[in-house]
Tab-separated table of C-alpha atoms in Angstrom:
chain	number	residue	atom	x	y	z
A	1	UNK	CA	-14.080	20.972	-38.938
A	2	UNK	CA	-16.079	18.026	-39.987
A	3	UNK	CA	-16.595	14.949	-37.624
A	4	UNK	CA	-16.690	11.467	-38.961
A	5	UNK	CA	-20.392	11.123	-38.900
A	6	UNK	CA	-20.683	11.549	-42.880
A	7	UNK	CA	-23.291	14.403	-43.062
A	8	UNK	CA	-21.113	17.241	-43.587
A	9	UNK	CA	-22.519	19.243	-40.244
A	10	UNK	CA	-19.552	21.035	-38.900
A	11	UNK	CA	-18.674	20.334	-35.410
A	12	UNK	CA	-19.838	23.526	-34.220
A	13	UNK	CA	-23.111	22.902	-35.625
A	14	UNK	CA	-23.960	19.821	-34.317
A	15	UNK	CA	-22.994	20.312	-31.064
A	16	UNK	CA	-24.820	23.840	-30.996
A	17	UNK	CA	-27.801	21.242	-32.032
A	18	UNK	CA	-26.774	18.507	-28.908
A	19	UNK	CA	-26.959	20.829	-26.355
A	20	UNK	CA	-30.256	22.328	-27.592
A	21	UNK	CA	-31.963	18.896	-27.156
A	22	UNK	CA	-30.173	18.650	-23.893
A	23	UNK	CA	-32.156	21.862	-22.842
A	24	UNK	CA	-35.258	20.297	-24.758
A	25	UNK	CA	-34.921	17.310	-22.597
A	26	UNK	CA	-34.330	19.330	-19.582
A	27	UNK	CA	-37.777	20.986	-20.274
A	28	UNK	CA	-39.523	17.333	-20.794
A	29	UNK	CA	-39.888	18.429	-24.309
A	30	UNK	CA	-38.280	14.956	-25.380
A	31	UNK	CA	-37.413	11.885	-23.569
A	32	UNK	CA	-33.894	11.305	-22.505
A	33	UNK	CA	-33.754	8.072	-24.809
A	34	UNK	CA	-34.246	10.199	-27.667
A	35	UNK	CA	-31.446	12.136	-26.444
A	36	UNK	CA	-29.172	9.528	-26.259
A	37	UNK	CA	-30.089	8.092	-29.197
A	38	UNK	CA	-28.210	11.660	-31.077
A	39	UNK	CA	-25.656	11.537	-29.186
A	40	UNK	CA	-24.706	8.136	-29.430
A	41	UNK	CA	-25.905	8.488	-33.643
A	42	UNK	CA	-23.736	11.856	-34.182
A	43	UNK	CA	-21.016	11.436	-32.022
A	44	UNK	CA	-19.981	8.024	-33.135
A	45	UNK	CA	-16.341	8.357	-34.804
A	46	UNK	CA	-15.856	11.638	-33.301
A	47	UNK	CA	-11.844	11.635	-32.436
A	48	UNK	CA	-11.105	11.967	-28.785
A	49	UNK	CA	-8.272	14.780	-29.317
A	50	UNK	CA	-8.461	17.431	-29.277
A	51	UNK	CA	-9.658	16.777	-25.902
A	52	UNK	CA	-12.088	19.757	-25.821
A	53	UNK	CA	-14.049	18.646	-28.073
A	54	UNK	CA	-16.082	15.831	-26.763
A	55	UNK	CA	-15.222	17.688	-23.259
A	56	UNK	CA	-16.980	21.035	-24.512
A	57	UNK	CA	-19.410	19.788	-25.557
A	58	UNK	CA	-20.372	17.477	-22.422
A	59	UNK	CA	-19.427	21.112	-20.516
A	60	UNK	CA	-21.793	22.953	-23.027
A	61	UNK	CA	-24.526	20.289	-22.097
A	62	UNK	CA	-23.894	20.654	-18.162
A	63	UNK	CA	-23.962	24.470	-18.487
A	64	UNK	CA	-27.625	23.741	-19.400
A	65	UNK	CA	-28.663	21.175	-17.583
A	66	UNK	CA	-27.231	22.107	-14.190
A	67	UNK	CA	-30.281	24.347	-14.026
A	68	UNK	CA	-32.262	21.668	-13.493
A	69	UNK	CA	-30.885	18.886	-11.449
A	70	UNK	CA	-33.155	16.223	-11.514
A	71	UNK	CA	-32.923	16.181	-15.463
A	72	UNK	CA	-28.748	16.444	-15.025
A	73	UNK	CA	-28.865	13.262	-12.885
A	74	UNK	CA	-31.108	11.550	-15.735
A	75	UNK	CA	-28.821	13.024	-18.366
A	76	UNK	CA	-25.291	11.997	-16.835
A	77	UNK	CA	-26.731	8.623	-16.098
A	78	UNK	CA	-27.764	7.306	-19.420
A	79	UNK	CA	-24.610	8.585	-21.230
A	80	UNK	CA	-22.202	7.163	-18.916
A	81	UNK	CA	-24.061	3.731	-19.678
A	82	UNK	CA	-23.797	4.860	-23.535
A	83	UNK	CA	-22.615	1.583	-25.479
A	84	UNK	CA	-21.095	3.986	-27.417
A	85	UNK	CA	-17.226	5.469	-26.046
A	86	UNK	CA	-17.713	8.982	-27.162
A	87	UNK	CA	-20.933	9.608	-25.785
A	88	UNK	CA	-19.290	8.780	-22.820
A	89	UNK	CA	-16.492	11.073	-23.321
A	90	UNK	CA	-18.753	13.646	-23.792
A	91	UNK	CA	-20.417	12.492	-20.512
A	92	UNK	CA	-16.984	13.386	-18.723
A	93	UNK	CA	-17.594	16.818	-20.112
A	94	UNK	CA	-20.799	16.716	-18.141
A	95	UNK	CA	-19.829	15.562	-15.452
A	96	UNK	CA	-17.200	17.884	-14.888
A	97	UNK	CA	-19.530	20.491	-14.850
A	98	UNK	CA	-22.343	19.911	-12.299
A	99	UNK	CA	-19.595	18.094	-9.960
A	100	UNK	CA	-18.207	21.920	-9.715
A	101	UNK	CA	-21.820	22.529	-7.121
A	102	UNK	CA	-22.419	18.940	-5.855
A	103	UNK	CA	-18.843	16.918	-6.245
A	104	UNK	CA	-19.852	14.023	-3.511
A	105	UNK	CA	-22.767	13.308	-5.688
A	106	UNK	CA	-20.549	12.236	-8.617
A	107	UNK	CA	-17.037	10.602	-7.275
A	108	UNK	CA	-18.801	6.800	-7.724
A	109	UNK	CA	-19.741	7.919	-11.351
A	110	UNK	CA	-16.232	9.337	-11.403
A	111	UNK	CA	-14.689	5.926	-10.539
A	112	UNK	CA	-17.065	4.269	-12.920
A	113	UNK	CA	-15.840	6.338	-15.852
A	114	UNK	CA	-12.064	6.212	-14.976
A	115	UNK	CA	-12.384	2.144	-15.325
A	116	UNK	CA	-14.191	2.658	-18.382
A	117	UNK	CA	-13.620	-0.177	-20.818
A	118	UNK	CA	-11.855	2.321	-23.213
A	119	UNK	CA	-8.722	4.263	-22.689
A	120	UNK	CA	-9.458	7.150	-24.007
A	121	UNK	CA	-12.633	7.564	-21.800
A	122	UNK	CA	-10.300	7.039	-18.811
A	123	UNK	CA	-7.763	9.365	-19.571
A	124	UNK	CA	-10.431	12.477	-19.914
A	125	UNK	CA	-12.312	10.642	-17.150
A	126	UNK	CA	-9.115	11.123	-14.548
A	127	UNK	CA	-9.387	15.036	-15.088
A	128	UNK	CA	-13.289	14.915	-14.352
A	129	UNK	CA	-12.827	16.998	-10.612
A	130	UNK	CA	-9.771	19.011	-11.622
A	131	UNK	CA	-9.307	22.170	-14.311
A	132	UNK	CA	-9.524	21.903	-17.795
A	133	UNK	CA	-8.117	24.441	-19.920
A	134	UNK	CA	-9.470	27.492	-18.600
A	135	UNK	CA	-12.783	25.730	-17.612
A	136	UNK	CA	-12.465	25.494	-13.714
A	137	UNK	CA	-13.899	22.130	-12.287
A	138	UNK	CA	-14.590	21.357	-9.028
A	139	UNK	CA	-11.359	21.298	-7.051
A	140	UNK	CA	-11.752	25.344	-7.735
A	141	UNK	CA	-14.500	24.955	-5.065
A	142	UNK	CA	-13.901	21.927	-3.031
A	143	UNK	CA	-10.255	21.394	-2.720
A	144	UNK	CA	-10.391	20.100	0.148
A	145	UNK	CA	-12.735	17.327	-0.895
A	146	UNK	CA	-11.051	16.684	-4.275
A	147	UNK	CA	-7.813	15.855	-2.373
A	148	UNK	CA	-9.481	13.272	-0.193
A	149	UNK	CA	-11.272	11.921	-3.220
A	150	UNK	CA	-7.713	11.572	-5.007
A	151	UNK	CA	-5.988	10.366	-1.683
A	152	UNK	CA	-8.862	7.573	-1.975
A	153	UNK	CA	-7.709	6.925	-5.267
A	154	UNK	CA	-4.268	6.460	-4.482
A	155	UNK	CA	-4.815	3.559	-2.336
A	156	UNK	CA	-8.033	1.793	-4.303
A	157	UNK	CA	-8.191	-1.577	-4.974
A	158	UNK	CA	-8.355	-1.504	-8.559
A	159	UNK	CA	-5.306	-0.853	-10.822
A	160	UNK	CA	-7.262	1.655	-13.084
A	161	UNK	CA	-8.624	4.158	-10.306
A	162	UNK	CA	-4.706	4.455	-8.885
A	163	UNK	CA	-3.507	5.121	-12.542
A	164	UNK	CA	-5.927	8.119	-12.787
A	165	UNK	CA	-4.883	9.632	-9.476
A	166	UNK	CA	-1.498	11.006	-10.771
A	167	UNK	CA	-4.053	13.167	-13.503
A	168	UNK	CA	-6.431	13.955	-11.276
A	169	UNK	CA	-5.399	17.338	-10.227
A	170	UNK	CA	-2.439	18.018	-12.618
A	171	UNK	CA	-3.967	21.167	-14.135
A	172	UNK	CA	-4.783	22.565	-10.704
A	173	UNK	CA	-1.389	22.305	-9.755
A	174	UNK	CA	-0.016	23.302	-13.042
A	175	UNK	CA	-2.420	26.863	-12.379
A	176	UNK	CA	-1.744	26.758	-8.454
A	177	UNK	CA	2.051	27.213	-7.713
A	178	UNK	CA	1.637	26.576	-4.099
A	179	UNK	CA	-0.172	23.533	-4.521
A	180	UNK	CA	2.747	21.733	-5.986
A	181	UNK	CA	4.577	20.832	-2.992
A	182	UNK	CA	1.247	19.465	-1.336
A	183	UNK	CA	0.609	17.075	-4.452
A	184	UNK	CA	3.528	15.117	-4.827
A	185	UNK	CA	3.178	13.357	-1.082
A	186	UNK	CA	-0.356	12.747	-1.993
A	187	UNK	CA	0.864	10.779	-4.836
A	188	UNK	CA	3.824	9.601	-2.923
A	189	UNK	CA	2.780	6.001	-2.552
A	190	UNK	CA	2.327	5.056	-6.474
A	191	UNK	CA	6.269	5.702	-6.498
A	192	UNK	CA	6.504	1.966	-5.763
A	193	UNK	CA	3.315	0.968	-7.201
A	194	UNK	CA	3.137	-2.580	-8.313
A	195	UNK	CA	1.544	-1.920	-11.231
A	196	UNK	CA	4.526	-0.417	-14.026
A	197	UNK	CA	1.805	1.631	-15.978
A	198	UNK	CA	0.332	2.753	-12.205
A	199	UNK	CA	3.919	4.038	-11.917
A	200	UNK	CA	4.551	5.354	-15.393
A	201	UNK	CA	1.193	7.709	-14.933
A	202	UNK	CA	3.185	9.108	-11.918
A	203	UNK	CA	6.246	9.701	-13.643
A	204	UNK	CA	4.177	11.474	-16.413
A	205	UNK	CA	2.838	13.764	-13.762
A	206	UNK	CA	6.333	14.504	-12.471
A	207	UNK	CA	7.672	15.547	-15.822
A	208	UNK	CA	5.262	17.451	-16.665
A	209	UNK	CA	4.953	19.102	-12.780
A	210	UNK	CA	8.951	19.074	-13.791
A	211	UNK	CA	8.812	21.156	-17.295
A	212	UNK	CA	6.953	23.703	-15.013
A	213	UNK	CA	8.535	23.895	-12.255
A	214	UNK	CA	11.632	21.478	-11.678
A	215	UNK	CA	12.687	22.698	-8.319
A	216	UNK	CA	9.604	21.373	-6.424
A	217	UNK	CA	9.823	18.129	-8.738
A	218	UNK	CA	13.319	17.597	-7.923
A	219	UNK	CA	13.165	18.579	-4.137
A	220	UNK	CA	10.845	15.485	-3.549
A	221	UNK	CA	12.566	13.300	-5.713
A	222	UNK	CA	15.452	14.343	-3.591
A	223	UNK	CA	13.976	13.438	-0.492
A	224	UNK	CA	11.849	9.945	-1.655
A	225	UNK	CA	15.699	8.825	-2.642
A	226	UNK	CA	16.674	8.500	1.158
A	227	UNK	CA	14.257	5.996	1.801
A	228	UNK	CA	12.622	4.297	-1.890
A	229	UNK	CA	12.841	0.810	-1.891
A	230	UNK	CA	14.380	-0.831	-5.795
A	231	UNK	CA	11.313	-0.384	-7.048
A	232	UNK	CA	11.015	3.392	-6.175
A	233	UNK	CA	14.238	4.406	-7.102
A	234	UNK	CA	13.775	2.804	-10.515
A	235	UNK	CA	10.776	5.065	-11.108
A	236	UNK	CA	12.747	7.834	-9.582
A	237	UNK	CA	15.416	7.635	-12.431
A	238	UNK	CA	12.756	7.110	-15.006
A	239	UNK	CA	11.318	10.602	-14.164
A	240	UNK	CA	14.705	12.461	-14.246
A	241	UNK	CA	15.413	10.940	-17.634
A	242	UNK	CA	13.625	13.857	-18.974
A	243	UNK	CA	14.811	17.176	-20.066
A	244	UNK	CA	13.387	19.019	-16.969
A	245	UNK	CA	16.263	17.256	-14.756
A	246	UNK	CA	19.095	17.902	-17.547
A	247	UNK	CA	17.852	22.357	-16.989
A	248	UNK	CA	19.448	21.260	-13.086
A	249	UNK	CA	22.121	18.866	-13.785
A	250	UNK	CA	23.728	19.126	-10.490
A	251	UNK	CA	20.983	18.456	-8.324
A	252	UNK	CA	20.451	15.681	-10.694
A	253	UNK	CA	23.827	13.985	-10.198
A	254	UNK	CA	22.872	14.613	-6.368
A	255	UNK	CA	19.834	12.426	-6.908
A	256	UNK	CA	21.311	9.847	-8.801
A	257	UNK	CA	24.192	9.667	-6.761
A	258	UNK	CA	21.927	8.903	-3.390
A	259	UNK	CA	20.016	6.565	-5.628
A	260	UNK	CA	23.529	4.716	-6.578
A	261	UNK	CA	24.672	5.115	-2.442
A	262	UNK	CA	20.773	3.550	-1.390
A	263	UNK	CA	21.234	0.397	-4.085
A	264	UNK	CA	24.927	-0.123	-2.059
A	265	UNK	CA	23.841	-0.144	1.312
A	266	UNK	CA	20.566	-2.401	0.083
A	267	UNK	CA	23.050	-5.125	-0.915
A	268	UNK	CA	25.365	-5.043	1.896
């Protein structure tokens, strides 16, 4: 597949070439600027989606550089400061990788990326700590510290970082069953977000949480009912307008009917 760069190198080939100056670089064979200057020069007008490909080949690159940390740390820096977005995509791909031995080291470059300027940067960016595809990231390793990381998230100041925190360990869950119910209070306080798009991101998760597996989905959506305030049951009916609720229609008529009962009692 070609990329947009106008040379006729094949994806493949050029980011078989990338990561081969990454290991160059790694070996002091060439200065990081130079580096940066081919990513920035060959990956400008790359699309975003597929995901894995900016992702692989930031994953590629940390495969090699995590060998050498001090060059990683050099590496990560100057494409996350890339004036160019999908160098910096392709420094989520990076990231992901050498967070999966030293995650503390990267969760204020994490934050950085997941306010990026562009959108697209923050959307990979959100999935930086969690699985991706069958790559595993670092909450394969340190779950324990990529929960706290995300139950920072949740409460952060800034409107971006919450939005991410919905994403941040979908995949996990999606590959972990019996993470599922442990999520969803995690995420529990974005039901009544302020922010509608803070909230929407949430009621992506739950539908998609939902598709696979709509009895967890619907059990807490059961339970936040009994005590949301407007704004929560609003985003409450907004994630059962999905297919996943119609596969259980009675417990969704339960749902909706406490949701109808709550609105009652809030105007008495």
């Amino acid at each position: 597949m070609p990329n947009n760069s106008g040379d006729g190198e094949s994806t493949e080939e050029r980011n078989r070439e990338l990561t081969d100056l990454a290991g160059q670089c790694a070996q002091g064979r060439i200065p990081v600027e130079e580096l940066l200057a081919e990513f920035d020069h060959r990956l400008a007008g790359t699309p975003f989606y597929p995901p894995a490909g900016l992702f692989g080949l930031g994953n590629a690159v940390g495969e090699i550089l995590e060998k050498t940390p001090a060059a990683a740390i050099d590496v990560a820096l100057k494409l996350i400061s890339s004036s160019v977005r999908e160098t910096r995509g392709a420094a989520v791909g990076l990231i992901f990788r050498l967070a999966r031995l030293q995650p503390g080291f990267w969760v204020d470059t994490a934050r950085h990326l997941v306010t990026d300027d562009d959108w697209e940067v923050r959307d990979l960016a959100a999935r930086v700590f969690d699985v991706f595809e069958d790559q595993d990231g670092a909450a394969e390793f340190h779950l324990a510290f990529v929960v706290e990381v995300v139950t920072a998230w949740v409460r952060d100041s800034d409107e971006q970082v919450r939005r991410a925190a919905p994403q941040a360990l979908l995949g996990y869950a999606l590959r972990h069953a019996e993470f599922r119910p442990r999520l969803l209070p995690i995420l529990d306080p974005l039901l009544a977000d302020p922010r509608e798009y803070v909230r929407n991101s949430f009621v992506a998760c739950l539908r998609t949480l939902g598709r696979a597996d709509p009895d967890v989905v619907l059990d807490y959506l059961e339970t936040a009912a009994a005590r949301a305030d407007e704004t929560g049951n609003d985003t409450i009916r907004l994630a059962l307008d999905h297919p996943f609720a119609d596969r259980v229609p009675d417990r969704k008529a339960r749902i909706i009917e406490r949701l109808r009962e709550s609105a009652q009692h809030e105007k008495k």
